mmCIF file of C-alpha atoms in Angstrom:
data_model
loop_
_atom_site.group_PDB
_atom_site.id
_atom_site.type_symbol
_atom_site.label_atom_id
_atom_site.label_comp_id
_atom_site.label_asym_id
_atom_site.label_seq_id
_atom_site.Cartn_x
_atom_site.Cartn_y
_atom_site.Cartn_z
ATOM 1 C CA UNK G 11 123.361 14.829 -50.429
ATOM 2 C CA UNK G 12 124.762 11.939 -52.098
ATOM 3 C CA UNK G 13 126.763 9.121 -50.137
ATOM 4 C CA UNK G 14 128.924 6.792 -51.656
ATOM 5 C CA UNK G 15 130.885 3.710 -49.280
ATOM 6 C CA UNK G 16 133.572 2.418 -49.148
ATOM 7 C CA UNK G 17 134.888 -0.288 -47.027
ATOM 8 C CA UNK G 18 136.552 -3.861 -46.228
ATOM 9 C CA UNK G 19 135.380 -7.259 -47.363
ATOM 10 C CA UNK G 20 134.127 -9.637 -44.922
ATOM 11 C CA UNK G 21 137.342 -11.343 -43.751
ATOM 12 C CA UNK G 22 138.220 -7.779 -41.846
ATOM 13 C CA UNK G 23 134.408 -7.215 -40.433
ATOM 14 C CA UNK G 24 133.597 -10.797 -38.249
ATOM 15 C CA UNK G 25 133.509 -13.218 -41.290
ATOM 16 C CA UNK G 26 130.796 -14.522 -44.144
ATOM 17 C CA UNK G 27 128.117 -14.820 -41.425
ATOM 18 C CA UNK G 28 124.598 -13.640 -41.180
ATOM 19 C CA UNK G 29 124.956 -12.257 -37.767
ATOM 20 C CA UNK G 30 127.851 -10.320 -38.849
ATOM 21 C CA UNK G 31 126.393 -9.105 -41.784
ATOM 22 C CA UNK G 32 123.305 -7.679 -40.161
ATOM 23 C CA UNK G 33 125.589 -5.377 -37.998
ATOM 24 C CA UNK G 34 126.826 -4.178 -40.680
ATOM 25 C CA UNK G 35 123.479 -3.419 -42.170
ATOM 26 C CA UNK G 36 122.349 -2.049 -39.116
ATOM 27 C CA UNK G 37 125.564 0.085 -38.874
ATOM 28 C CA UNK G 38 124.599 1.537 -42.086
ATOM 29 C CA UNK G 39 120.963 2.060 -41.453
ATOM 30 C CA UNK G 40 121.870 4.037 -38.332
ATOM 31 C CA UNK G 41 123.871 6.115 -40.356
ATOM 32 C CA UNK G 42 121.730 6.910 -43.240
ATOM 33 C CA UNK G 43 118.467 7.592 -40.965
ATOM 34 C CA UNK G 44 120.364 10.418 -39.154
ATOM 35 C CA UNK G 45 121.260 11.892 -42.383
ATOM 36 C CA UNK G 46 118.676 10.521 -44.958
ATOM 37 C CA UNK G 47 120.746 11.275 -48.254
ATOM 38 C CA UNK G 48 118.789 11.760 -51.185
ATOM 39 C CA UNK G 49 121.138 9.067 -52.884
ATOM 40 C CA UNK G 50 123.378 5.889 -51.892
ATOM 41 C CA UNK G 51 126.208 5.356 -54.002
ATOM 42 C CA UNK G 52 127.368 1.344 -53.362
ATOM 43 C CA UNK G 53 130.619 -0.224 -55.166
ATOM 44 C CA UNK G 54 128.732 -3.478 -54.442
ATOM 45 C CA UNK G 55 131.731 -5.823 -53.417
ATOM 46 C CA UNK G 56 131.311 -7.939 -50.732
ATOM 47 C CA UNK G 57 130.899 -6.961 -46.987
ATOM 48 C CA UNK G 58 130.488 -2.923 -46.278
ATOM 49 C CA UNK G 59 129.498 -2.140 -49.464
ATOM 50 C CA UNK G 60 126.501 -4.502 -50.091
ATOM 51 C CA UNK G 61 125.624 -3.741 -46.444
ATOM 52 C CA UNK G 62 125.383 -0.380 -46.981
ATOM 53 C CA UNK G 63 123.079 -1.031 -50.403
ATOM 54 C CA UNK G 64 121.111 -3.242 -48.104
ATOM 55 C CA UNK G 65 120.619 -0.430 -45.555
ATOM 56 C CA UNK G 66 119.499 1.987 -48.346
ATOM 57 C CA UNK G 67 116.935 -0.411 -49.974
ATOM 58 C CA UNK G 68 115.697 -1.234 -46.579
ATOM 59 C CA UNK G 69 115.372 2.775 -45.815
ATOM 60 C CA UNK G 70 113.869 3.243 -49.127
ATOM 61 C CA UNK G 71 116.664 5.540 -50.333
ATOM 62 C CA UNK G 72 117.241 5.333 -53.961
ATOM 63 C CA UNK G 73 120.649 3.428 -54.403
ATOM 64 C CA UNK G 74 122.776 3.605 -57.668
ATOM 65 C CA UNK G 75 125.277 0.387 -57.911
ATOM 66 C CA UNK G 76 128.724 1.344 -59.292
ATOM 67 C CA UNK G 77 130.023 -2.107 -60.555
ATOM 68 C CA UNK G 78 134.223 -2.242 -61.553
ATOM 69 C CA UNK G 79 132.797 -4.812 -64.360
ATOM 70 C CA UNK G 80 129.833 -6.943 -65.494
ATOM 71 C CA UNK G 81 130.694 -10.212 -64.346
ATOM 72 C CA UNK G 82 132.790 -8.874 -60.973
ATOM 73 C CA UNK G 83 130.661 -11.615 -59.038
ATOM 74 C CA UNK G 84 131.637 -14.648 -61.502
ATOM 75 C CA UNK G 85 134.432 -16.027 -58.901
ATOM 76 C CA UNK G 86 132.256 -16.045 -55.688
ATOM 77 C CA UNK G 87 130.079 -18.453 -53.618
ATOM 78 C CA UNK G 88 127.004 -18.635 -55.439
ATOM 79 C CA UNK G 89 125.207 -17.284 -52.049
ATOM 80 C CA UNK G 90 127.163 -14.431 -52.785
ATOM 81 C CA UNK G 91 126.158 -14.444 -56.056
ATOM 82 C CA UNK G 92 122.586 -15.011 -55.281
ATOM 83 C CA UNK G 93 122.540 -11.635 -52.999
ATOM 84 C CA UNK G 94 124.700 -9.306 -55.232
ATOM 85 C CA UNK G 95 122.172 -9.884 -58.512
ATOM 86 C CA UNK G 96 119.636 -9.270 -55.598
ATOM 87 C CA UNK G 97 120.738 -6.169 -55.121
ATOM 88 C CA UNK G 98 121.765 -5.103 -58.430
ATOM 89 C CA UNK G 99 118.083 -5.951 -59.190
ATOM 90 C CA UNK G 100 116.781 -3.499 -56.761
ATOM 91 C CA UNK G 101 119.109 -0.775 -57.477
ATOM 92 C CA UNK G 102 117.527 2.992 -58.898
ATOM 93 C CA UNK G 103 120.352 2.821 -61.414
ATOM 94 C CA UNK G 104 123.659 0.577 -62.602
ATOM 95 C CA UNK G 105 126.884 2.117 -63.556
ATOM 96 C CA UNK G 106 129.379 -0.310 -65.244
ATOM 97 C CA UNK G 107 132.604 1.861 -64.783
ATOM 98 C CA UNK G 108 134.952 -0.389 -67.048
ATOM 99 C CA UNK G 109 134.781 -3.327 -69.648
ATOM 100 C CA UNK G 110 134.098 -7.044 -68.827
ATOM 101 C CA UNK G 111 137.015 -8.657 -67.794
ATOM 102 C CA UNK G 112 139.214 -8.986 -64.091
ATOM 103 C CA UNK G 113 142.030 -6.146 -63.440
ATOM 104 C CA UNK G 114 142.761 -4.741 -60.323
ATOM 105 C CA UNK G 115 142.972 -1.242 -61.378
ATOM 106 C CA UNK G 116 139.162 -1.507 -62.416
ATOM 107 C CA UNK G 117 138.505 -1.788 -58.340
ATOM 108 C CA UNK G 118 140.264 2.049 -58.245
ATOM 109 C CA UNK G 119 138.628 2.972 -61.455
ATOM 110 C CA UNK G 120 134.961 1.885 -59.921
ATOM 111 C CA UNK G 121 135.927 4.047 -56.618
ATOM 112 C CA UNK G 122 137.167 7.267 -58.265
ATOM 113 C CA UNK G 123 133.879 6.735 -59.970
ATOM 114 C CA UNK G 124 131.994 6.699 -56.817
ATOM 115 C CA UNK G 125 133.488 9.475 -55.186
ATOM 116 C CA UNK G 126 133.329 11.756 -57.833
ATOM 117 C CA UNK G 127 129.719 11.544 -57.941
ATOM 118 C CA UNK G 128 129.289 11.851 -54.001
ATOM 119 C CA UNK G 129 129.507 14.367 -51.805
ATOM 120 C CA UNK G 130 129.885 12.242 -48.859
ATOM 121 C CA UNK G 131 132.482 8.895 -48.621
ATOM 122 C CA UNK G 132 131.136 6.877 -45.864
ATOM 123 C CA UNK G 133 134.021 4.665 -45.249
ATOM 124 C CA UNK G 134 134.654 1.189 -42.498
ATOM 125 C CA UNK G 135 138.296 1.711 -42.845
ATOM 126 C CA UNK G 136 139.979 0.056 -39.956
ATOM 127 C CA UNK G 137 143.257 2.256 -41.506
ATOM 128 C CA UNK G 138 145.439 -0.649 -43.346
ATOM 129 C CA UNK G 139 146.336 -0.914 -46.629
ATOM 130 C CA UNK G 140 144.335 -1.382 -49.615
ATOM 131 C CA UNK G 141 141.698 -0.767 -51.949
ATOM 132 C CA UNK G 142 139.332 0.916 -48.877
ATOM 133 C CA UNK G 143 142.394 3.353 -47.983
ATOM 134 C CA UNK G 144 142.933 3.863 -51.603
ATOM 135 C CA UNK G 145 139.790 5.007 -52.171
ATOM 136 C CA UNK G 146 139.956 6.990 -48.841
ATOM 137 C CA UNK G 147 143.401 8.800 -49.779
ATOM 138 C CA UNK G 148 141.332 9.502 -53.095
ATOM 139 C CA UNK G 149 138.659 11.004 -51.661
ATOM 140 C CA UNK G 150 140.778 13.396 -49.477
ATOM 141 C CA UNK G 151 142.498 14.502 -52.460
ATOM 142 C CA UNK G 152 139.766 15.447 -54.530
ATOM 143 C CA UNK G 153 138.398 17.457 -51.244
ATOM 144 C CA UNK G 154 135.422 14.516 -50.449
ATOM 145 C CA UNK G 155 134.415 14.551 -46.789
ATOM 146 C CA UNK G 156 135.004 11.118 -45.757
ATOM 147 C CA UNK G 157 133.226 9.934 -42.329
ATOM 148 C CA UNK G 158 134.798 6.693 -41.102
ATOM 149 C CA UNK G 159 132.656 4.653 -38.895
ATOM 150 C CA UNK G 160 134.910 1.787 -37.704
ATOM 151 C CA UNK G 161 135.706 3.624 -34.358
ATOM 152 C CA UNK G 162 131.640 2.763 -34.251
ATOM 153 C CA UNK G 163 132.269 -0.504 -35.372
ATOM 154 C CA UNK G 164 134.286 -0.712 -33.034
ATOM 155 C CA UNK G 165 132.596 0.142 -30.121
ATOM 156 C CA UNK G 166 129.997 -2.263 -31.235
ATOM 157 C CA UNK G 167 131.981 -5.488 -32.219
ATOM 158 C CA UNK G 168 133.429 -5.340 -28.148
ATOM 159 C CA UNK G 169 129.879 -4.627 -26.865
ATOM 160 C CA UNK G 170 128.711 -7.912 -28.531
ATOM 161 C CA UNK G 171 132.045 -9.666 -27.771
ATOM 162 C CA UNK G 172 131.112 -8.736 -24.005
ATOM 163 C CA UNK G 173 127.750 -9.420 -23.790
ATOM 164 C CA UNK G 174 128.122 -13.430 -25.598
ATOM 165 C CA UNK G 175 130.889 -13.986 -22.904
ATOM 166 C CA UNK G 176 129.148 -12.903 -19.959
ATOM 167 C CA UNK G 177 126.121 -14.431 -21.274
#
């Protein structure tokens, strides 16, 4: 089975952090060791998608990186920078879906990509509008299971919430 993701940035999942970062990398590993797909497919923006290529490297499951454009990462913190070439470094296999050079429709174009080549879309789609439910409609329309895990996300981000103010 191959899994591709799809989800938000990290403005929608508890900020830039590293705590909230590792639950989203521990999300994804708990996801991938109860299915163990023989592939990761990651679109490598920032937030669920570079947590779920995190998961897969740390899992040892071979992970392809589906990039919109060389250069995609030219506009971010360099921190951000620093861990995307990380993890394009580490990936099985890199698959530049457009030209160099910014355009929205090259985030679609990347995702289509993705799903195409999957069998599985594992999404964090908390259901608004966007490039994540683009990708999501997408994938129902070419006939793509998609598992959504933010009900999980959920779950978790109140657990945590709970246990920090109860100390």
């Amino acid at each position: 089975m191959i899994v591709c993701g799809t989800g938000h940035r990290p403005d929608k999942l508890g900020g830039y952090g590293e705590k909230a970062n590792q639950r989203l990398v521990d999300l994804a590993e708990f996801w991938l060791k109860g299915v163990r797909p023989a592939t990761v497919i990651s679109g490598m923006a920032l937030g669920w998608d570079q947590a779920l290529a995190q998961a897969a490297l740390n899992l040892d499951i071979p992970y392809y990186a589906y990039i919109p454009f060389n250069g995609q990462e030219s506009k971010w913190p360099v921190n951000s920078q620093d861990v995307y070439r990380f993890l394009l470094n580490k990936a099985d296999h890199i698959v530049e879906c457009s030209e160099p050079g910014y355009a929205v429709w090259k985030m679609q174009h990347r995702n289509e990509c993705m799903v195409k080549d999957a069998d599985v879309v594992l999404a964090l789609w908390n259901g608004s509008s966007g490039g994540t439910a683009n990708c999501v409609d997408y994938a129902k329309k070419v006939k793509k299971q998609v598992v959504n895990l933010w009900p999980v996300y959920q779950m978790i981000a109140t657990v945590n919430s709970e246990a920090i103010t109860n100390g």
